[in-house]
Structure formats: structure tokens, C-alpha cells
């Protein structure tokens, strides 16, 4: 059974940083592409960062230069380092594993950027 558990969200002031973690079980992180999405109430889920099986990364224009996606193979965990946070980054952040057969989602972690 595949399970993804996100953590690391919270309340941070504008300009601050957070690092989100996505611990995977039942699936090997290094064998699959992964992505981070975010969603605010009333809006569609938006992809913010993607890392391919080979390690190539891609980012939404709104977070380029501020967010970094990475994987730790030993801990079977994906990360999203978020710097220079803005109020418009406030959302629930979800990690996603993309396989050839299906995709798996975590339950999400709330990030709130406010003074």
C-alpha cells in the first residue's frame, strides 16, 4: 500500500522560509517522478514543482528562483524548500508520485504566509 505523508507546513512571515517533507512508503521515490502541488479554496490544484526520474526539475513561473524540489533516496523522502515566501504562497501543499500506472497523492500540509 502506497502512502505519502507531508509535513513541515505552518505559519511564516513574508520573506521567511519553510521546508516541506513528503515521506513515502510502499513506493521507491527514486524510481518515479514526483511533484508538489498547492491548492487554495475555490481554485484548482496548481503544480509548483516537478522532478523527473532522471532528476530534471521544472517549476511554476510564480515560484522559480524561490522554491527547490529534491529527493533523499536513503530516507525515501521528497522535499520542497521554499524561500522568500509571499502571502500568495498560502495554500495546502500536496506531494504526488507519478508512476506508469497511476498517481498517488498525500493528504497535504497547510502553509500560511502572513504577518
Short mmCIF file of N, CA and C in Angstrom, two decimals:
data_model
loop_
_atom_site.label_atom_id
_atom_site.label_comp_id
_atom_site.label_asym_id
_atom_site.label_seq_id
_atom_site.Cartn_x
_atom_site.Cartn_y
_atom_site.Cartn_z
N UNK A 1 0.84 -1.18 0.00
CA UNK A 1 0.00 0.00 0.00
C UNK A 1 0.89 1.24 0.00
N UNK A 2 0.62 2.12 -0.94
CA UNK A 2 1.42 3.34 -1.06
C UNK A 2 0.86 4.40 -0.13
N UNK A 3 1.75 5.06 0.58
CA UNK A 3 1.35 6.14 1.46
C UNK A 3 2.36 7.27 1.36
N UNK A 4 1.84 8.49 1.25
CA UNK A 4 2.67 9.69 1.23
C UNK A 4 2.22 10.58 2.38
N UNK A 5 3.17 11.00 3.21
CA UNK A 5 2.84 11.82 4.37
C UNK A 5 3.66 13.10 4.31
N UNK A 6 2.96 14.23 4.16
CA UNK A 6 3.63 15.52 4.13
C UNK A 6 3.73 16.11 5.52
N UNK A 7 4.74 16.93 5.72
CA UNK A 7 4.90 17.67 6.96
C UNK A 7 5.74 18.90 6.68
N UNK A 8 5.84 19.78 7.68
CA UNK A 8 6.69 20.95 7.55
C UNK A 8 5.96 22.24 7.30
N UNK A 9 4.66 22.17 7.11
CA UNK A 9 3.90 23.39 6.91
C UNK A 9 3.75 24.17 8.21
N UNK A 10 3.18 25.35 8.09
CA UNK A 10 2.96 26.17 9.28
C UNK A 10 2.75 27.62 8.91
N UNK A 11 2.83 28.47 9.92
CA UNK A 11 2.67 29.91 9.74
C UNK A 11 4.05 30.56 9.68
N UNK A 12 4.28 31.37 8.66
CA UNK A 12 5.56 32.03 8.49
C UNK A 12 5.32 33.45 8.00
N UNK A 13 6.21 34.36 8.37
CA UNK A 13 6.07 35.75 7.92
C UNK A 13 6.54 35.89 6.48
N UNK A 14 6.04 36.89 5.78
CA UNK A 14 6.54 37.15 4.42
C UNK A 14 8.06 37.30 4.43
N UNK A 15 8.70 36.68 3.43
CA UNK A 15 10.15 36.69 3.35
C UNK A 15 10.80 35.52 4.04
N UNK A 16 10.03 34.76 4.79
CA UNK A 16 10.56 33.62 5.52
C UNK A 16 10.70 32.38 4.66
N UNK A 17 11.12 31.28 5.31
CA UNK A 17 11.36 30.02 4.61
C UNK A 17 10.69 28.86 5.34
N UNK A 18 10.36 27.85 4.58
CA UNK A 18 9.88 26.57 5.12
C UNK A 18 10.42 25.45 4.24
N UNK A 19 10.59 24.28 4.85
CA UNK A 19 10.94 23.10 4.07
C UNK A 19 9.88 22.05 4.31
N UNK A 20 9.20 21.67 3.24
CA UNK A 20 8.19 20.62 3.31
C UNK A 20 8.83 19.27 3.02
N UNK A 21 8.35 18.25 3.72
CA UNK A 21 8.82 16.88 3.51
C UNK A 21 7.66 16.01 3.08
N UNK A 22 7.97 15.01 2.29
CA UNK A 22 6.99 14.03 1.84
C UNK A 22 7.63 12.66 1.98
N UNK A 23 7.26 11.96 3.06
CA UNK A 23 7.83 10.64 3.32
C UNK A 23 6.98 9.59 2.62
N UNK A 24 7.62 8.77 1.81
CA UNK A 24 6.90 7.76 1.03
C UNK A 24 7.12 6.37 1.63
N UNK A 25 6.07 5.57 1.59
CA UNK A 25 6.16 4.15 1.95
C UNK A 25 5.38 3.36 0.92
N UNK A 26 5.86 2.15 0.64
CA UNK A 26 5.20 1.32 -0.35
C UNK A 26 5.57 1.64 -1.79
N UNK A 27 6.48 2.60 -1.96
CA UNK A 27 6.92 3.00 -3.29
C UNK A 27 8.30 3.63 -3.14
N UNK A 28 9.14 3.45 -4.16
CA UNK A 28 10.51 3.97 -4.08
C UNK A 28 10.56 5.31 -4.80
N UNK A 29 10.91 6.33 -4.04
CA UNK A 29 10.92 7.70 -4.55
C UNK A 29 11.83 7.85 -5.75
N UNK A 30 12.99 7.21 -5.70
CA UNK A 30 13.99 7.41 -6.76
C UNK A 30 13.59 6.78 -8.08
N UNK A 31 12.62 5.88 -8.07
CA UNK A 31 12.20 5.20 -9.29
C UNK A 31 11.10 5.92 -10.05
N UNK A 32 10.63 7.04 -9.50
CA UNK A 32 9.47 7.71 -10.06
C UNK A 32 9.64 9.22 -10.10
N UNK A 33 8.89 9.84 -11.01
CA UNK A 33 8.80 11.28 -10.98
C UNK A 33 7.95 11.70 -9.79
N UNK A 34 8.22 12.89 -9.28
CA UNK A 34 7.45 13.40 -8.16
C UNK A 34 7.14 14.88 -8.40
N UNK A 35 6.13 15.34 -7.72
CA UNK A 35 5.75 16.75 -7.88
C UNK A 35 5.13 17.27 -6.60
N UNK A 36 5.17 18.57 -6.46
CA UNK A 36 4.45 19.27 -5.39
C UNK A 36 3.38 20.15 -6.05
N UNK A 37 2.19 20.08 -5.49
CA UNK A 37 1.08 20.90 -5.93
C UNK A 37 0.60 21.74 -4.74
N UNK A 38 -0.16 22.77 -5.05
CA UNK A 38 -0.80 23.53 -3.99
C UNK A 38 -2.22 23.88 -4.41
N UNK A 39 -3.04 24.08 -3.40
CA UNK A 39 -4.45 24.38 -3.66
C UNK A 39 -4.97 25.34 -2.62
N UNK A 40 -5.68 26.36 -3.09
CA UNK A 40 -6.39 27.26 -2.20
C UNK A 40 -7.89 27.07 -2.44
N UNK A 41 -8.67 27.51 -1.47
CA UNK A 41 -10.10 27.26 -1.53
C UNK A 41 -10.70 27.91 -2.77
N UNK A 42 -11.48 27.14 -3.50
CA UNK A 42 -12.16 27.66 -4.66
C UNK A 42 -11.34 27.66 -5.93
N UNK A 43 -10.10 27.20 -5.84
CA UNK A 43 -9.23 27.18 -7.02
C UNK A 43 -8.79 25.76 -7.32
N UNK A 44 -8.38 25.55 -8.56
CA UNK A 44 -7.86 24.24 -8.95
C UNK A 44 -6.47 24.02 -8.36
N UNK A 45 -6.14 22.74 -8.20
CA UNK A 45 -4.81 22.41 -7.72
C UNK A 45 -3.78 22.82 -8.77
N UNK A 46 -2.69 23.45 -8.31
CA UNK A 46 -1.68 24.01 -9.20
C UNK A 46 -0.34 23.32 -8.96
N UNK A 47 0.31 22.89 -10.04
CA UNK A 47 1.64 22.28 -9.90
C UNK A 47 2.66 23.38 -9.67
N UNK A 48 3.49 23.23 -8.63
CA UNK A 48 4.51 24.23 -8.35
C UNK A 48 5.92 23.74 -8.65
N UNK A 49 6.15 22.42 -8.53
CA UNK A 49 7.49 21.90 -8.79
C UNK A 49 7.38 20.43 -9.19
N UNK A 50 8.28 20.03 -10.07
CA UNK A 50 8.28 18.65 -10.59
C UNK A 50 9.73 18.20 -10.74
N UNK A 51 9.97 16.93 -10.40
CA UNK A 51 11.29 16.35 -10.62
C UNK A 51 11.09 15.02 -11.33
N UNK A 52 11.81 14.84 -12.43
CA UNK A 52 11.66 13.63 -13.22
C UNK A 52 12.44 12.48 -12.59
N UNK A 53 12.27 11.29 -13.14
CA UNK A 53 13.03 10.14 -12.65
C UNK A 53 14.53 10.41 -12.78
N UNK A 54 14.91 11.10 -13.82
CA UNK A 54 16.31 11.38 -14.05
C UNK A 54 16.85 12.56 -13.27
N UNK A 55 15.96 13.28 -12.56
CA UNK A 55 16.41 14.38 -11.73
C UNK A 55 16.23 15.76 -12.34
N UNK A 56 15.66 15.83 -13.55
CA UNK A 56 15.39 17.14 -14.13
C UNK A 56 14.24 17.81 -13.38
N UNK A 57 14.37 19.09 -13.15
CA UNK A 57 13.36 19.81 -12.38
C UNK A 57 12.66 20.86 -13.23
N UNK A 58 11.46 21.18 -12.82
CA UNK A 58 10.64 22.17 -13.51
C UNK A 58 9.79 22.88 -12.46
N UNK A 59 9.57 24.17 -12.66
CA UNK A 59 8.86 24.97 -11.67
C UNK A 59 7.82 25.87 -12.32
N UNK A 60 6.77 26.15 -11.56
CA UNK A 60 5.82 27.17 -12.00
C UNK A 60 6.54 28.52 -12.02
N UNK A 61 6.15 29.37 -12.94
CA UNK A 61 6.80 30.68 -13.05
C UNK A 61 6.72 31.46 -11.74
N UNK A 62 5.64 31.28 -11.02
CA UNK A 62 5.42 32.05 -9.80
C UNK A 62 6.38 31.70 -8.67
N UNK A 63 7.07 30.54 -8.77
CA UNK A 63 7.96 30.12 -7.69
C UNK A 63 9.41 29.95 -8.14
N UNK A 64 9.68 30.15 -9.43
CA UNK A 64 11.05 29.98 -9.93
C UNK A 64 12.00 30.90 -9.19
N UNK A 65 13.14 30.31 -8.80
CA UNK A 65 14.15 31.08 -8.08
C UNK A 65 13.91 31.14 -6.59
N UNK A 66 12.74 30.68 -6.14
CA UNK A 66 12.42 30.71 -4.70
C UNK A 66 12.24 29.32 -4.12
N UNK A 67 11.69 28.38 -4.90
CA UNK A 67 11.41 27.03 -4.43
C UNK A 67 12.39 26.05 -5.08
N UNK A 68 12.72 24.99 -4.33
CA UNK A 68 13.59 23.94 -4.84
C UNK A 68 13.04 22.59 -4.44
N UNK A 69 12.86 21.72 -5.43
CA UNK A 69 12.40 20.36 -5.17
C UNK A 69 13.61 19.43 -5.16
N UNK A 70 13.60 18.44 -4.26
CA UNK A 70 14.72 17.50 -4.18
C UNK A 70 14.22 16.18 -3.63
N UNK A 71 15.09 15.17 -3.68
CA UNK A 71 14.77 13.85 -3.13
C UNK A 71 15.94 13.34 -2.31
N UNK A 72 15.64 12.62 -1.27
CA UNK A 72 16.65 11.94 -0.46
C UNK A 72 16.36 10.45 -0.60
N UNK A 73 17.22 9.77 -1.34
CA UNK A 73 16.97 8.36 -1.64
C UNK A 73 17.05 7.51 -0.38
N UNK A 74 17.99 7.81 0.50
CA UNK A 74 18.17 7.00 1.70
C UNK A 74 16.94 7.07 2.60
N UNK A 75 16.31 8.25 2.65
CA UNK A 75 15.14 8.41 3.51
C UNK A 75 13.83 8.23 2.74
N UNK A 76 13.95 7.96 1.43
CA UNK A 76 12.77 7.78 0.60
C UNK A 76 11.79 8.94 0.78
N UNK A 77 12.34 10.13 0.69
CA UNK A 77 11.59 11.35 1.00
C UNK A 77 11.83 12.40 -0.08
N UNK A 78 10.80 13.15 -0.38
CA UNK A 78 10.94 14.31 -1.26
C UNK A 78 10.78 15.58 -0.43
N UNK A 79 11.43 16.63 -0.88
CA UNK A 79 11.40 17.89 -0.15
C UNK A 79 10.99 19.03 -1.08
N UNK A 80 10.46 20.08 -0.47
CA UNK A 80 10.24 21.33 -1.18
C UNK A 80 10.76 22.44 -0.29
N UNK A 81 11.91 22.99 -0.66
CA UNK A 81 12.47 24.12 0.06
C UNK A 81 11.84 25.39 -0.49
N UNK A 82 11.23 26.17 0.38
CA UNK A 82 10.53 27.38 -0.04
C UNK A 82 11.16 28.58 0.65
N UNK A 83 11.72 29.47 -0.13
CA UNK A 83 12.35 30.68 0.39
C UNK A 83 11.60 31.92 -0.11
N UNK A 84 11.88 33.03 0.54
CA UNK A 84 11.27 34.32 0.15
C UNK A 84 9.76 34.18 -0.02
N UNK A 85 9.14 33.59 0.96
CA UNK A 85 7.71 33.30 0.86
C UNK A 85 6.88 34.58 0.82
N UNK A 86 5.78 34.49 0.08
CA UNK A 86 4.87 35.61 -0.11
C UNK A 86 3.47 35.21 0.37
N UNK A 87 2.64 36.18 0.71
CA UNK A 87 1.27 35.83 1.12
C UNK A 87 0.52 35.00 0.08
N UNK A 88 0.81 35.22 -1.18
CA UNK A 88 0.12 34.46 -2.23
C UNK A 88 0.59 33.01 -2.32
N UNK A 89 1.61 32.64 -1.55
CA UNK A 89 2.03 31.24 -1.47
C UNK A 89 1.18 30.45 -0.48
N UNK A 90 0.31 31.13 0.24
CA UNK A 90 -0.56 30.47 1.20
C UNK A 90 -1.45 29.46 0.49
N UNK A 91 -1.41 28.20 0.96
CA UNK A 91 -2.18 27.13 0.32
C UNK A 91 -1.95 25.84 1.11
N UNK A 92 -2.71 24.81 0.73
CA UNK A 92 -2.40 23.46 1.17
C UNK A 92 -1.50 22.84 0.11
N UNK A 93 -0.36 22.33 0.56
CA UNK A 93 0.62 21.76 -0.36
C UNK A 93 0.55 20.23 -0.30
N UNK A 94 0.49 19.62 -1.48
CA UNK A 94 0.39 18.17 -1.60
C UNK A 94 1.57 17.65 -2.41
N UNK A 95 2.09 16.49 -2.02
CA UNK A 95 3.07 15.84 -2.88
C UNK A 95 2.37 14.75 -3.69
N UNK A 96 2.99 14.41 -4.80
CA UNK A 96 2.41 13.46 -5.74
C UNK A 96 3.52 12.61 -6.32
N UNK A 97 3.28 11.33 -6.40
CA UNK A 97 4.20 10.41 -7.08
C UNK A 97 3.53 9.97 -8.37
N UNK A 98 4.26 10.07 -9.46
CA UNK A 98 3.72 9.72 -10.77
C UNK A 98 4.34 8.41 -11.22
N UNK A 99 3.51 7.38 -11.40
CA UNK A 99 4.02 6.11 -11.91
C UNK A 99 3.43 5.86 -13.29
N UNK A 100 3.86 4.78 -13.91
CA UNK A 100 3.35 4.46 -15.24
C UNK A 100 1.90 4.00 -15.18
N UNK A 101 1.46 3.55 -14.03
CA UNK A 101 0.10 3.02 -13.93
C UNK A 101 -0.88 3.99 -13.29
N UNK A 102 -0.43 4.70 -12.27
CA UNK A 102 -1.32 5.62 -11.58
C UNK A 102 -0.51 6.65 -10.83
N UNK A 103 -1.19 7.61 -10.26
CA UNK A 103 -0.55 8.63 -9.44
C UNK A 103 -1.03 8.48 -8.01
N UNK A 104 -0.17 8.88 -7.08
CA UNK A 104 -0.51 8.83 -5.67
C UNK A 104 -0.34 10.21 -5.06
N UNK A 105 -1.25 10.55 -4.14
CA UNK A 105 -1.26 11.86 -3.50
C UNK A 105 -1.13 11.72 -1.99
N UNK A 106 -0.49 12.71 -1.39
CA UNK A 106 -0.51 12.82 0.05
C UNK A 106 -1.71 13.65 0.49
N UNK A 107 -1.89 13.73 1.82
CA UNK A 107 -3.08 14.40 2.36
C UNK A 107 -2.91 15.91 2.41
N UNK A 108 -1.68 16.39 2.32
CA UNK A 108 -1.44 17.83 2.28
C UNK A 108 -0.98 18.41 3.61
N UNK A 109 -0.30 19.55 3.51
CA UNK A 109 0.13 20.29 4.69
C UNK A 109 -0.13 21.77 4.43
N UNK A 110 -0.67 22.45 5.43
CA UNK A 110 -1.07 23.85 5.27
C UNK A 110 0.14 24.77 5.43
N UNK A 111 0.30 25.67 4.49
CA UNK A 111 1.30 26.74 4.57
C UNK A 111 0.56 28.07 4.57
N UNK A 112 0.83 28.87 5.60
CA UNK A 112 0.22 30.19 5.70
C UNK A 112 1.31 31.24 5.83
N UNK A 113 1.31 32.19 4.90
CA UNK A 113 2.30 33.26 4.90
C UNK A 113 1.57 34.55 5.26
N UNK A 114 1.87 35.06 6.45
CA UNK A 114 1.15 36.24 6.93
C UNK A 114 1.97 36.93 8.01
N UNK A 115 1.82 38.24 8.08
CA UNK A 115 2.49 38.99 9.14
C UNK A 115 1.54 39.19 10.32
#
